[in-house]
Tab-separated table of C-alpha atoms in Angstrom:
chain	number	residue	atom	x	y	z
A	1	MET	CA	-99.358	-16.679	38.063
A	2	THR	CA	-98.075	-19.685	39.952
A	3	ASP	CA	-95.692	-22.516	39.314
A	4	LEU	CA	-94.211	-21.018	36.144
A	5	PHE	CA	-90.713	-22.364	35.684
A	6	ASP	CA	-88.228	-24.046	33.398
A	7	GLN	CA	-87.302	-27.382	34.960
A	8	HIS	CA	-83.907	-27.383	33.260
A	9	GLY	CA	-82.883	-23.916	34.404
A	10	SER	CA	-84.647	-22.999	37.638
A	11	ASP	CA	-83.537	-19.725	39.221
A	12	ALA	CA	-83.575	-20.849	42.844
A	13	PRO	CA	-81.524	-23.928	43.745
A	14	SER	CA	-83.248	-26.157	46.269
A	15	SER	CA	-81.669	-26.979	49.600
A	16	ASP	CA	-81.188	-30.623	50.539
A	17	ARG	CA	-81.963	-29.670	54.124
A	18	ALA	CA	-85.392	-28.234	53.324
A	19	PRO	CA	-88.249	-30.615	54.252
A	20	ARG	CA	-89.901	-32.180	51.216
A	21	PRO	CA	-93.345	-33.803	51.165
A	22	LEU	CA	-93.394	-37.534	50.598
A	23	ALA	CA	-95.206	-37.083	47.283
A	24	ASP	CA	-92.357	-34.881	46.034
A	25	ARG	CA	-89.658	-37.291	47.242
A	26	LEU	CA	-91.368	-40.186	45.455
A	27	ARG	CA	-91.877	-38.342	42.177
A	28	PRO	CA	-90.771	-40.808	39.450
A	29	LYS	CA	-87.474	-40.081	37.698
A	30	LYS	CA	-88.464	-41.837	34.466
A	31	LEU	CA	-91.648	-42.915	32.730
A	32	ALA	CA	-91.003	-46.573	33.554
A	33	ASP	CA	-91.385	-45.675	37.245
A	34	VAL	CA	-94.901	-44.302	36.827
A	35	ILE	CA	-97.436	-46.517	38.587
A	36	GLY	CA	-100.593	-47.271	36.617
A	37	GLN	CA	-101.559	-45.815	33.198
A	38	GLY	CA	-100.039	-48.752	31.284
A	39	HIS	CA	-102.755	-48.274	28.648
A	40	VAL	CA	-101.125	-44.922	27.832
A	41	LEU	CA	-97.444	-45.505	28.646
A	42	GLY	CA	-96.873	-49.099	27.492
A	43	PRO	CA	-94.658	-49.899	24.472
A	44	ASP	CA	-97.676	-50.296	22.176
A	45	ALA	CA	-99.700	-47.557	23.884
A	46	PRO	CA	-100.079	-44.020	22.432
A	47	LEU	CA	-97.276	-42.334	24.378
A	48	GLY	CA	-94.977	-45.323	24.121
A	49	ALA	CA	-95.445	-45.363	20.349
A	50	MET	CA	-94.865	-41.591	20.082
A	51	LEU	CA	-91.615	-41.769	22.030
A	52	ALA	CA	-90.417	-44.795	20.066
A	53	SER	CA	-90.994	-42.934	16.797
A	54	GLY	CA	-89.233	-39.833	18.099
A	55	HIS	CA	-92.261	-37.668	17.345
A	56	LEU	CA	-94.322	-36.242	20.182
A	57	SER	CA	-97.525	-34.373	19.338
A	58	SER	CA	-99.575	-32.053	21.534
A	59	ILE	CA	-101.609	-33.920	24.147
A	60	ILE	CA	-104.567	-33.373	26.448
A	61	PHE	CA	-104.541	-35.556	29.568
A	62	TRP	CA	-108.064	-36.154	30.845
A	63	GLY	CA	-108.463	-37.839	34.207
A	64	PRO	CA	-109.236	-37.458	37.920
A	65	PRO	CA	-106.862	-35.796	40.399
A	66	GLY	CA	-103.779	-37.608	41.669
A	67	VAL	CA	-103.204	-40.011	38.760
A	68	GLY	CA	-99.932	-38.554	37.407
A	69	LYS	CA	-100.853	-35.928	34.805
A	70	THR	CA	-98.193	-33.432	35.921
A	71	THR	CA	-95.573	-36.105	36.543
A	72	ILE	CA	-95.977	-37.663	33.101
A	73	ALA	CA	-95.748	-34.243	31.459
A	74	ARG	CA	-92.454	-33.525	33.292
A	75	LEU	CA	-91.010	-36.867	32.281
A	76	LEU	CA	-92.036	-36.372	28.660
A	77	ALA	CA	-90.004	-33.165	28.650
A	78	ASP	CA	-87.029	-35.078	30.067
A	79	GLU	CA	-87.353	-37.881	27.515
A	80	THR	CA	-87.489	-35.440	24.585
A	81	ASP	CA	-84.997	-32.864	25.967
A	82	LEU	CA	-87.591	-30.095	25.886
A	83	ALA	CA	-87.678	-27.235	28.364
A	84	PHE	CA	-90.526	-27.863	30.786
A	85	VAL	CA	-92.743	-24.886	31.567
A	86	GLN	CA	-95.795	-25.268	33.778
A	87	ILE	CA	-98.695	-22.854	34.190
A	88	SER	CA	-102.135	-23.099	35.743
A	89	ALA	CA	-105.165	-21.747	33.908
A	90	ILE	CA	-106.579	-20.642	37.249
A	91	PHE	CA	-103.819	-18.108	37.907
A	92	THR	CA	-102.561	-17.238	34.420
A	93	GLY	CA	-103.811	-14.190	32.536
A	94	VAL	CA	-103.311	-12.936	28.980
A	95	ALA	CA	-100.186	-10.960	29.897
A	96	ASP	CA	-98.649	-14.043	31.527
A	97	LEU	CA	-99.357	-16.137	28.425
A	98	LYS	CA	-97.637	-13.579	26.210
A	99	LYS	CA	-94.515	-13.794	28.370
A	100	VAL	CA	-94.590	-17.600	28.153
A	101	PHE	CA	-94.878	-17.537	24.360
A	102	GLU	CA	-92.124	-14.909	23.994
A	103	ALA	CA	-89.779	-16.964	26.189
A	104	ALA	CA	-90.590	-20.083	24.136
A	105	LYS	CA	-89.824	-18.218	20.890
A	106	LEU	CA	-86.463	-17.074	22.276
A	107	ARG	CA	-85.704	-20.599	23.457
A	108	ARG	CA	-86.592	-21.976	20.042
A	109	ALA	CA	-84.317	-19.416	18.321
A	110	ASN	CA	-81.524	-20.810	20.484
A	111	GLY	CA	-82.244	-24.326	19.303
A	112	ARG	CA	-84.423	-25.726	22.076
A	113	GLY	CA	-88.113	-26.544	22.130
A	114	THR	CA	-90.619	-25.998	24.928
A	115	LEU	CA	-93.118	-28.392	26.434
A	116	LEU	CA	-95.802	-26.149	27.920
A	117	PHE	CA	-97.850	-27.953	30.548
A	118	VAL	CA	-101.181	-26.235	31.216
A	119	ASP	CA	-102.967	-27.479	34.311
A	120	GLU	CA	-106.772	-27.073	34.419
A	121	ILE	CA	-106.683	-26.057	30.754
A	122	HIS	CA	-110.474	-26.205	30.534
A	123	ARG	CA	-110.635	-23.077	32.705
A	124	PHE	CA	-109.250	-20.940	29.878
A	125	ASN	CA	-111.987	-19.245	27.853
A	126	LYS	CA	-112.416	-19.661	24.095
A	127	ALA	CA	-110.262	-16.662	23.191
A	128	GLN	CA	-107.453	-17.811	25.474
A	129	GLN	CA	-107.601	-21.338	24.061
A	130	ASP	CA	-107.448	-19.925	20.535
A	131	GLY	CA	-104.295	-18.062	21.583
A	132	PHE	CA	-102.375	-21.343	21.796
A	133	LEU	CA	-103.087	-22.359	18.186
A	134	PRO	CA	-100.516	-20.333	16.213
A	135	HIS	CA	-97.747	-21.266	18.651
A	136	MET	CA	-98.663	-24.943	18.388
A	137	GLU	CA	-98.764	-24.795	14.597
A	138	ASP	CA	-95.383	-23.098	14.137
A	139	GLY	CA	-93.681	-25.385	16.651
A	140	THR	CA	-92.987	-22.730	19.280
A	141	ILE	CA	-94.568	-24.945	21.942
A	142	LEU	CA	-95.580	-28.540	22.381
A	143	LEU	CA	-98.791	-28.250	24.392
A	144	VAL	CA	-99.622	-30.769	27.099
A	145	GLY	CA	-102.892	-29.863	28.802
A	146	ALA	CA	-104.462	-31.455	31.851
A	147	THR	CA	-108.144	-31.456	32.694
A	148	THR	CA	-110.516	-33.249	35.029
A	149	GLU	CA	-113.470	-32.289	32.804
A	150	ASN	CA	-114.637	-33.850	29.548
A	151	PRO	CA	-112.598	-32.128	26.785
A	152	SER	CA	-115.435	-32.667	24.311
A	153	PHE	CA	-117.494	-30.119	26.231
A	154	GLU	CA	-114.824	-27.839	27.670
A	155	LEU	CA	-112.222	-27.378	24.914
A	156	ASN	CA	-112.488	-25.704	21.522
A	157	ALA	CA	-112.813	-27.917	18.468
A	158	ALA	CA	-109.795	-26.168	16.911
A	159	LEU	CA	-107.622	-26.988	19.923
A	160	MET	CA	-108.942	-30.547	20.084
A	161	SER	CA	-108.117	-31.116	16.403
A	162	ARG	CA	-104.463	-30.267	17.063
A	163	ALA	CA	-104.010	-32.431	20.150
A	164	GLN	CA	-104.520	-36.075	21.028
A	165	VAL	CA	-106.739	-36.738	24.040
A	166	LEU	CA	-105.360	-39.426	26.353
A	167	VAL	CA	-107.541	-40.657	29.212
A	168	LEU	CA	-105.763	-41.331	32.509
A	169	GLU	CA	-107.586	-43.624	34.925
A	170	ARG	CA	-107.945	-43.506	38.684
A	171	LEU	CA	-105.402	-45.779	40.364
A	172	SER	CA	-106.604	-49.269	41.202
A	173	PRO	CA	-106.169	-50.800	44.682
A	174	VAL	CA	-103.253	-52.823	43.259
A	175	ASP	CA	-101.620	-49.638	41.957
A	176	LEU	CA	-102.113	-47.927	45.313
A	177	GLU	CA	-100.615	-50.895	47.168
A	178	LEU	CA	-97.492	-50.647	44.961
A	179	LEU	CA	-97.295	-46.945	45.712
A	180	LEU	CA	-97.721	-47.645	49.431
A	181	GLN	CA	-94.842	-50.157	49.332
A	182	ARG	CA	-92.677	-47.591	47.544
A	183	ALA	CA	-93.523	-45.059	50.260
A	184	GLU	CA	-92.589	-47.517	53.009
A	185	ARG	CA	-89.199	-48.112	51.380
A	186	GLU	CA	-88.642	-44.352	51.282
A	187	LEU	CA	-89.651	-44.046	54.949
A	188	GLY	CA	-87.445	-46.989	55.893
A	189	ALA	CA	-90.180	-48.868	57.777
A	190	PRO	CA	-93.589	-50.430	57.140
A	191	LEU	CA	-96.653	-48.570	58.352
A	192	PRO	CA	-97.946	-49.810	61.738
A	193	LEU	CA	-101.226	-51.090	60.290
A	194	ASP	CA	-102.873	-54.493	60.472
A	195	GLY	CA	-104.186	-56.038	57.230
A	196	PRO	CA	-107.748	-54.638	57.295
A	197	ALA	CA	-106.468	-51.186	58.294
A	198	ARG	CA	-104.033	-51.220	55.394
A	199	GLU	CA	-106.906	-52.000	53.014
A	200	ALA	CA	-108.980	-49.252	54.632
A	201	LEU	CA	-106.163	-46.732	54.109
A	202	ILE	CA	-106.028	-47.591	50.398
A	203	GLU	CA	-109.799	-47.309	50.183
A	204	MET	CA	-109.685	-43.862	51.811
A	205	ALA	CA	-107.421	-42.611	49.012
A	206	ASP	CA	-110.226	-43.273	46.506
A	207	GLY	CA	-107.924	-43.868	43.526
A	208	ASP	CA	-105.813	-40.732	44.156
A	209	GLY	CA	-102.081	-41.427	44.534
A	210	ARG	CA	-101.288	-38.009	45.960
A	211	ALA	CA	-104.047	-38.403	48.564
A	212	LEU	CA	-102.628	-41.801	49.556
A	213	LEU	CA	-99.142	-40.398	50.133
A	214	ASN	CA	-100.572	-37.592	52.266
A	215	LEU	CA	-102.398	-40.187	54.378
A	216	VAL	CA	-99.213	-42.265	54.646
A	217	GLU	CA	-97.306	-39.253	55.980
A	218	GLN	CA	-99.952	-38.697	58.634
A	219	VAL	CA	-99.896	-42.318	59.783
A	220	ALA	CA	-96.087	-42.447	59.804
A	221	GLY	CA	-96.013	-39.283	61.918
A	222	TRP	CA	-98.042	-40.862	64.715
A	223	GLY	CA	-95.074	-42.957	65.865
A	224	ALA	CA	-97.375	-45.783	66.978
A	225	ASP	CA	-95.770	-48.663	68.891
A	226	GLY	CA	-98.157	-51.475	67.988
A	227	LYS	CA	-100.411	-52.294	65.067
A	228	ILE	CA	-103.284	-49.912	64.348
A	229	ASP	CA	-106.634	-51.487	63.500
A	230	THR	CA	-109.364	-50.149	61.228
A	231	ARG	CA	-111.361	-48.523	64.028
A	232	ALA	CA	-108.354	-46.600	65.340
A	233	LEU	CA	-107.384	-45.588	61.815
A	234	SER	CA	-110.865	-44.302	61.047
A	235	THR	CA	-110.939	-42.368	64.302
A	236	ARG	CA	-107.652	-40.604	63.593
A	237	LEU	CA	-108.085	-40.075	59.871
A	238	SER	CA	-111.037	-38.541	58.093
A	239	ARG	CA	-112.136	-40.349	54.973
A	240	ARG	CA	-111.367	-38.430	51.808
A	241	ALA	CA	-114.524	-36.999	50.271
A	242	ALA	CA	-115.512	-38.806	47.102
A	243	GLN	CA	-114.882	-36.868	43.922
A	244	TYR	CA	-118.133	-35.215	42.925
A	245	ASP	CA	-118.770	-31.949	41.137
A	246	LYS	CA	-122.455	-31.084	40.902
A	247	SER	CA	-121.874	-29.257	37.626
A	248	GLY	CA	-119.136	-31.429	36.146
A	249	ASP	CA	-118.528	-34.867	34.678
A	250	ALA	CA	-119.186	-36.753	37.911
A	251	HIS	CA	-122.681	-35.252	38.046
A	252	TYR	CA	-123.595	-36.486	34.561
A	253	ASN	CA	-121.784	-39.810	34.909
A	254	LEU	CA	-123.543	-40.729	38.146
A	255	ILE	CA	-127.035	-39.696	37.052
A	256	SER	CA	-126.465	-41.764	33.912
A	257	ALA	CA	-125.432	-44.722	36.095
A	258	LEU	CA	-128.552	-44.304	38.250
A	259	HIS	CA	-130.862	-44.048	35.237
A	260	LYS	CA	-129.391	-47.095	33.511
A	261	SER	CA	-129.486	-49.146	36.726
A	262	VAL	CA	-133.197	-48.382	37.101
A	263	ARG	CA	-133.803	-49.192	33.441
A	264	GLY	CA	-131.865	-52.432	33.964
A	265	SER	CA	-134.160	-53.442	36.872
A	266	ASP	CA	-131.315	-53.552	39.420
A	267	PRO	CA	-132.598	-52.043	42.705
A	268	ASP	CA	-129.287	-52.547	44.543
A	269	ALA	CA	-127.189	-50.733	41.938
A	270	SER	CA	-129.885	-48.055	41.714
A	271	LEU	CA	-129.751	-47.443	45.468
A	272	TYR	CA	-125.943	-47.354	45.363
A	273	TRP	CA	-125.798	-44.612	42.714
A	274	LEU	CA	-128.565	-42.674	44.451
A	275	ALA	CA	-126.563	-42.826	47.684
A	276	ARG	CA	-123.354	-41.776	45.874
A	277	MET	CA	-125.064	-38.674	44.532
A	278	LEU	CA	-126.668	-37.757	47.847
A	279	LYS	CA	-123.345	-38.300	49.651
A	280	GLY	CA	-121.705	-35.992	47.102
A	281	GLY	CA	-124.124	-33.205	47.970
A	282	GLU	CA	-126.488	-33.483	45.007
A	283	ASP	CA	-129.732	-31.524	45.308
A	284	PRO	CA	-132.468	-34.065	46.170
A	285	ARG	CA	-134.924	-31.968	44.136
A	286	PHE	CA	-132.838	-32.577	41.024
A	287	LEU	CA	-132.943	-36.296	41.804
A	288	ALA	CA	-136.712	-36.199	42.374
A	289	ARG	CA	-137.158	-34.601	38.965
A	290	ARG	CA	-134.900	-37.121	37.228
A	291	ILE	CA	-136.551	-40.070	38.977
A	292	THR	CA	-139.956	-38.864	37.764
A	293	ARG	CA	-138.532	-38.580	34.255
A	294	MET	CA	-137.349	-42.213	34.492
A	295	ALA	CA	-140.902	-43.300	35.304
A	296	ILE	CA	-142.201	-41.507	32.218
A	297	GLU	CA	-139.465	-42.593	29.804
A	298	ASP	CA	-138.716	-46.166	30.837
A	299	ILE	CA	-141.858	-47.467	32.549
A	300	GLY	CA	-144.630	-45.404	31.072
A	301	LEU	CA	-147.935	-47.191	30.729
A	302	ALA	CA	-146.472	-50.562	31.688
A	303	ASP	CA	-147.139	-49.313	35.226
A	304	PRO	CA	-149.114	-46.033	35.264
A	305	GLN	CA	-148.800	-45.967	39.054
A	306	ALA	CA	-145.006	-45.451	38.828
A	307	GLN	CA	-145.328	-41.784	37.918
A	308	ARG	CA	-147.655	-41.202	40.865
A	309	VAL	CA	-145.189	-42.942	43.219
A	310	CYS	CA	-142.446	-40.558	42.065
A	311	LEU	CA	-144.580	-37.459	42.427
A	312	ASP	CA	-145.645	-38.550	45.912
A	313	ALA	CA	-141.979	-39.147	46.847
A	314	TRP	CA	-141.103	-35.687	45.524
A	315	GLU	CA	-143.887	-34.090	47.578
A	316	THR	CA	-142.872	-36.094	50.647
A	317	TYR	CA	-139.320	-34.803	50.349
A	318	GLU	CA	-140.604	-31.228	50.082
A	319	ARG	CA	-142.579	-31.721	53.317
A	320	LEU	CA	-139.911	-33.577	55.312
A	321	GLY	CA	-136.668	-32.208	53.870
A	322	SER	CA	-133.295	-33.911	54.396
A	323	PRO	CA	-132.392	-36.458	55.508
A	324	GLU	CA	-135.775	-38.052	56.239
A	325	GLY	CA	-137.318	-37.104	52.905
A	326	GLU	CA	-134.505	-38.781	51.014
A	327	LEU	CA	-135.905	-42.159	52.114
A	328	ALA	CA	-139.011	-41.426	50.026
A	329	LEU	CA	-136.762	-40.931	46.978
A	330	ALA	CA	-135.035	-44.225	47.757
A	331	GLN	CA	-138.391	-46.004	47.909
A	332	ALA	CA	-139.371	-44.507	44.557
A	333	VAL	CA	-136.082	-45.695	43.026
A	334	ILE	CA	-136.688	-49.246	44.294
A	335	TYR	CA	-140.241	-49.180	42.909
A	336	LEU	CA	-139.017	-48.016	39.486
A	337	ALA	CA	-136.227	-50.581	39.351
A	338	LEU	CA	-138.688	-53.436	39.980
A	339	ALA	CA	-141.514	-52.077	37.812
A	340	PRO	CA	-142.227	-53.554	34.339
A	341	LYS	CA	-140.389	-51.514	31.699
A	342	SER	CA	-141.705	-49.983	28.504
A	343	ASN	CA	-140.652	-47.020	26.409
A	344	ALA	CA	-143.519	-47.576	23.968
A	345	ALA	CA	-145.282	-44.322	24.900
A	346	TYR	CA	-141.988	-42.397	24.718
A	347	ALA	CA	-141.137	-43.949	21.343
A	348	GLY	CA	-144.691	-43.385	20.099
A	349	TYR	CA	-144.498	-39.712	21.048
A	350	LYS	CA	-141.172	-39.274	19.218
A	351	ASN	CA	-142.533	-41.079	16.155
A	352	ALA	CA	-145.614	-38.846	16.167
A	353	MET	CA	-143.413	-35.732	16.439
A	354	ALA	CA	-141.407	-36.905	13.439
A	355	GLY	CA	-144.620	-37.602	11.516
A	356	ALA	CA	-146.014	-34.176	12.382
A	357	ALA	CA	-142.818	-32.494	11.179
A	358	LYS	CA	-142.918	-34.417	7.905
A	359	THR	CA	-146.569	-33.662	7.017
A	360	GLY	CA	-146.258	-29.947	7.708
A	361	SER	CA	-149.593	-28.071	7.706
A	362	GLU	CA	-152.020	-30.760	6.552
A	363	PRO	CA	-155.476	-29.831	7.898
A	364	PRO	CA	-157.706	-32.278	9.790
A	365	PRO	CA	-160.355	-34.043	7.676
A	366	LYS	CA	-163.522	-31.918	7.420
A	367	HIS	CA	-165.762	-34.491	9.035
A	368	ILE	CA	-164.098	-33.966	12.442
A	369	LEU	CA	-164.152	-30.155	12.253
A	370	ASN	CA	-166.798	-28.168	14.139
A	371	ALA	CA	-169.180	-26.023	12.079
A	372	PRO	CA	-170.362	-23.148	14.277
A	373	THR	CA	-171.258	-20.916	11.264
A	374	GLY	CA	-173.408	-21.399	8.164
A	375	LEU	CA	-170.433	-20.785	5.882
A	376	MET	CA	-168.482	-23.554	7.531
A	377	LYS	CA	-171.419	-25.938	7.121
A	378	GLU	CA	-171.566	-25.019	3.440
A	379	GLN	CA	-167.880	-25.899	3.196
A	380	GLY	CA	-168.634	-29.392	4.522
A	381	TYR	CA	-167.301	-28.941	8.051
A	382	GLY	CA	-168.658	-31.712	10.286
A	383	GLU	CA	-170.391	-33.486	7.406
A	384	GLY	CA	-170.394	-37.258	7.809
A	385	TYR	CA	-169.035	-37.266	11.353
A	386	ALA	CA	-169.969	-40.460	13.200
A	387	TYR	CA	-170.699	-40.017	16.893
A	388	ASP	CA	-168.858	-42.914	18.540
A	389	HIS	CA	-171.278	-43.245	21.460
A	390	ASP	CA	-174.043	-44.054	18.969
A	391	ALA	CA	-171.962	-46.706	17.198
A	392	GLU	CA	-171.869	-50.412	17.995
A	393	ASP	CA	-169.299	-51.102	20.729
A	394	GLY	CA	-168.889	-47.315	21.153
A	395	PHE	CA	-166.453	-47.279	18.230
A	396	SER	CA	-167.163	-45.773	14.816
A	397	GLY	CA	-163.892	-46.721	13.120
A	398	GLN	CA	-163.638	-43.390	11.307
A	399	GLU	CA	-160.303	-41.982	10.156
A	400	TYR	CA	-158.951	-38.968	11.992
A	401	PHE	CA	-155.695	-38.419	10.101
A	402	PRO	CA	-155.493	-35.751	7.353
A	403	ASP	CA	-157.109	-36.717	4.041
A	404	GLY	CA	-154.656	-38.427	1.755
A	405	MET	CA	-152.127	-39.123	4.519
A	406	LYS	CA	-151.131	-42.713	5.097
A	407	ARG	CA	-152.337	-43.833	8.489
A	408	GLY	CA	-149.529	-43.566	11.052
A	409	VAL	CA	-148.682	-46.303	13.534
A	410	TYR	CA	-146.807	-44.686	16.419
A	411	TYR	CA	-147.748	-46.362	19.675
A	412	GLN	CA	-146.840	-50.050	19.894
A	413	PRO	CA	-147.345	-51.340	23.448
A	414	VAL	CA	-145.219	-54.159	24.814
A	415	GLU	CA	-146.334	-57.424	26.390
A	416	ARG	CA	-145.318	-56.292	29.900
A	417	GLY	CA	-147.226	-55.003	32.887
A	418	PHE	CA	-150.360	-52.965	32.315
A	419	GLU	CA	-149.405	-52.391	28.679
A	420	ARG	CA	-150.283	-56.016	28.034
A	421	GLU	CA	-153.897	-55.008	28.677
A	422	LEU	CA	-153.519	-51.877	26.542
A	423	LYS	CA	-152.195	-54.005	23.692
A	424	LYS	CA	-155.287	-56.174	23.839
A	425	ARG	CA	-157.473	-53.068	23.571
A	426	LEU	CA	-155.407	-51.642	20.725
A	427	ASP	CA	-155.532	-54.908	18.781
A	428	TRP	CA	-159.291	-55.044	19.307
A	429	PHE	CA	-159.762	-51.526	17.903
A	430	VAL	CA	-157.528	-52.331	14.920
A	431	LYS	CA	-159.698	-55.381	14.198
A	432	LEU	CA	-162.929	-53.364	14.539
A	433	ARG	CA	-161.589	-50.542	12.355
A	434	SER	CA	-160.719	-53.024	9.624
A	435	LYS	CA	-164.150	-54.639	9.930
A	436	ARG	CA	-165.979	-51.272	9.719
A	437	ARG	CA	-163.859	-50.152	6.770
A	438	ASP	CA	-164.422	-53.376	4.817
A	439	GLY	CA	-168.098	-53.422	5.728
């Protein structure tokens, strides 16, 4: 187990002479010093309101790394005079949790509460998460969990019902500039960067305050005499990898952004999200599959060629591999974004599935059943069937739905792309069917 301690009674006193990272030296001393997260910490925001009322409930902080989850939890303990205990779900086992709960019970018996901060709480399994419940309910601990993953998917419903989820946002460039200025005051000198290089440094942090302070320490340690430009900065510093977890929230958020950009006929945004996923290490085969699905769901018969374009791009990638084959996926994405859109076939299929579920086991009408035996002919199988090729216009107008079932209308083409032509054909058949029926 790591980082398990009581902030208000630590065993080992720290030495003023020991070197401390810049991020630790700049750790806010009160909630008002926290940069960003005004939507959570403001006077009328959830935490501000809780503190004003004097009643703090259990909380789950959901947000990306480096936005202040641990810092805010520490300061909440200070504001409410609770003992601060921090554990990480990665390194904490069942035996460790028991010790934490026993210590909290003893502390409570002595008149003091415990704020238990659980980092990466989503990494605890269901049984471990359930273990928190009785101690939350009897007031032994006030739980503050932190997670970078969507709590709706990763945390138990029972735990979620006893805690308020507060979303912390990645720091904006303005927030990061304020943090950079605070760091320069702590260092006693401005960073030797020209304007564009300063902006590039903030961009490299990618919304992560802790990452920014680590970059600041590196730049300050160079001891440069003159101003450093963007090229020199990029040469000396490696850009922080964008946050992307192929099995986590970022994966689903970015594929959703790509899909909706294609559906919204925006080729530039579509290419951007495709590039973000490829840069993050996404499997191009997954993207090829999802791109093909977009052609089926959102373009359909408005452009029947779209599906073929996607399949060809998929095959091209399989033959060329990365990175050359990824260009074929990019071309398919552009084609889909600019293609006419229709979900009429998709909607028609879903409507037909709903209709099939509702009508159960209704048999087909006998006139469209084959009669390979004499008994089946005696039962009327195939009797009265009209062969469409012998009918005028190659269309008999017979009914093919079960007897007694109201005729379903499932496919309704749109007036876009090739479906405009399909709509003309459909309308023509509807008119002929009505004419044959009335005649």
